[in-house]
Amino acid sequence: MDDPHEVQNNILGQYRKLLNFNIQFLKEAPCSFWDRSARTKSEASHGELSLSSKVSRKFYFTRHIEKCPWLALLFAYCLLKFVSCEEKEDDNVLHIGGIFPIGGEGGWQGGQACEPAANLALEDVNNRKDLLPGFTLKLHWNDSECEPGLGASVMYNLLYNKPQKLMLLAGCSTVCTTVAEAAKMWNLVVLCYGASSPALSDRTRFPTLFRTHPSATVHNPTRIKLMEKFGWSRVAILQQAEEVFISTVEDLEARCKENQIEIVTRQSFLSDPSDAVRNLVRQDARIIVGLFYVVAARRVLCEIYHQGLYGKQYVWFFIGWYEDNWFEVNLEKEGITCTHDQMRAAAEGHITTEALMWNQNNQKTISGMTSEDFRERLNDVLRKSNYDIDNMRYPEGYQEAPLAYDAVWSVALAFNKTMARLQSRGRTLKSFTYTDKEIADDIYSAINSTQFLGVSGVVAFSSQGDRIALTQIEQVINGTYVKLGYYDIQADNLTWFNKEKWSGGKVPQDRTIVRRVLRTLSVPLFICMWIISSIGIIGAVGLIAFNICYRHRRVIISSHPVCNTIMLVGVIICLSSVFLLGLDGQFISREEYPAICQARAWLLSIGFTLGYGAMFSKVWRVHRLTTKAKSDTVKRVQPWKLYTMVTGLLSIDFCILIFWQIYDPLQRTIEVFPLEDPVNIDDDIKIRPELEHCESDNHNVWLGLMYGYKGLVLVFGLFLAYETRSIKVKQINDSRYVGMSIYNVVVLCLITAPVTLVIASQQDASFTFVSLALIFCCFLSMALIFVPKVIEVIRHPRDKAESKYNPDVGISKEDEDRYQKLLAENEELQKLISAKEEKIRLLKQRLAEKDMGKPLDGKGGELGPNPLTVNKDALIVADFITGEGTSDSAYGHTRSSRASASDLEFSESYL
């Protein structure tokens, strides 16, 4: 017989081993023999024993069993009862795994409200006798903190620790992405109650995923609809660098492109949004879509306040699944540098879009409750968890709580449908293993066809496993979310309540409206110049009439009246160009503007050539007269030579202008100035001034050619005027006044041309300067050349004593003929005198030689002259000088010479 102590030790060792393998089940045994009140706080919240609790209890029982072998027998008996009870109970339990984000510091921690909602759903499902008959649904869960790595670890623990899980519930997009991508390897269906990433709609990547939370892309059609409603066609995007938001933005960009909405900028950040928000300011973003988790949203909102990116000029689109008071909580905990008031100010007016997560109809759902009934039950549970619900202090995930509740109901209904299918084949859900693809396909088909009315609305799934739901639109007004309407994506129906409220009383603009304002000429200035030019034109026309009426007067005849008329025509054309210079966009259309540009060039060029060319030809002719030989001065000035010069200058103008207009015509161009602030600072606009110019493609080349040619003419005219400044000729009696006019024209042109190029961007100054230069030149030229003539005609209406006005004029025809004869005689006498003086010089030389050879007198001196000889010699000299035979003839000629001298005095007075 065996030693009883040895047998006892063997039994004790077996029970120890059994205890080590099954200690993990003791925590959940309904017939366990320890007090469940001894659980730690962590066990109560997570539904599992902590590791320290397990170890301590294991050693507790092991120590007592070693001390008392009979206690081991008693314990073995209880353990057998426990195992049989556990196995019996487990036969009627359907286990599902849960992954809830609760205690993390970043991302979406919606498990805080979703886990209590799921427990409420389990309670309601298990209380239904017609649902899962003979079975109860049990949830095993742990915290993922919205971290993909930790979420994967929780999933592996759930899968590799018994009992067998039939399905997984998960929340947080990043965790769902990891879990759903791996779950297909175990043939597990994953139902996400809080995951909006559009990437999860990829059936190839996530073949077993469903979600009661609609995809984030469901917001994008709603955002596009709102942009169309309010006329916004330019938006910016600010996103957190997470896959859920990246894929959402890609879908939003595609939809914006389809609807001709411009994405002005797309900024992303990982943790610190400061630089990204500042970039939005630089890009003048006004309508901004923000995609980030709530923790990042608080940092973004504070930076929005610091950068002034809020108020009547800005509209922010935020995600709608934040809790209602998200911008006022956890500020100190998260190190937010803004106060509550500042956060409220920055949040005021922003718009949220969210899938409809609470049933809006007051009707009973599949659970027998209305959505308000569920809200009250959930609030009671949350109050027991020390959430200040009465003061609007909700846990994160409160908005998604109905989704978690309906997710559990979706699982229960799918299991119920699957059980019916399997029963016909003689199988049950308890026979499912991770390699059983057949039952996994049945569960997939059942949940794919599930449709019911839940507390979040109608629950149904698309072929991609996405929730089909309406979208709710809200706006923060006075710190509280106000519903603005709903949007049915499938029906493209927007239900709007007209409750929106905008700071400033009007819809914000999607950009700084740049109002293009054409800088035009001051109308009073234009009218003033127009009046002065009109007076000048009338004066020029009057002077033309004066020139024609008094063309027989010597004062007009000697100044070449035809040249004067040409000059006056040029003055009229130049003054007329002032009208065209003042025509701009306020008077003419842009189609007519090029024709005005061409007309300006032609009038200015031709008018200058006619006016200045006539004066230039006069001064050139004076210069030619003063440089000719004296024998040619008696010839009259031929008028056709003056006209030929004007015609030549005009021909050069025509050649340049014709080639310019044909090959490179002047067109209307716009000079754009920097933005300016409007007069009324309340208007959200900027003024962009624009100014019209007449330019061609090679404008500087043509201007250089024209300015160069006319500049040479100006400089040469200035030279001729200077050379002839003191010369007076009877053929052109106003040469000095013409020279003075040329001085003025040259000086004004040399000043006006460069100054006009400098101030071309100042329309009033440029027009005033050019117009005054033209007016001054024209008025001064007319005054210098015609005012003396007009005064002379008025003083002497009958052509008498005109020499007082000008000593070169006023001589009668007879006096002029006499003057010409005297000039001819004077020339002949000058020649004769020169010949006689040469003869006298020779005679004196001869007399000097003769005197050298005379005899001396008796006193030693020269003998005196013989009177007879002296008289004879004198007569010979006189005859030689006069060429006459007697002294009488010499006397008569001398008298004639004196008469000629008096005539010379007359001629000199004429000159």
Tab-separated table of C-alpha atoms in Angstrom, residues 104 356 516 519 522 546 617 634 698 707 728 758 851:
chain	number	residue	atom	x	y	z
A	104	GLY	CA	-4.427	58.203	-23.779
A	356	LEU	CA	-26.159	62.074	-37.497
A	516	ARG	CA	-10.121	96.548	-59.555
A	519	ARG	CA	-7.496	105.207	-62.130
A	522	SER	CA	-10.063	114.024	-62.675
A	546	PHE	CA	-6.489	137.752	-89.340
A	617	SER	CA	12.037	126.766	-91.822
A	634	VAL	CA	19.166	141.195	-103.398
A	698	ASN	CA	8.459	97.513	-78.907
A	707	TYR	CA	12.281	111.310	-79.865
A	728	LYS	CA	17.578	141.432	-89.153
A	758	VAL	CA	8.856	109.507	-64.849
A	851	ASP	CA	61.215	165.578	-105.974
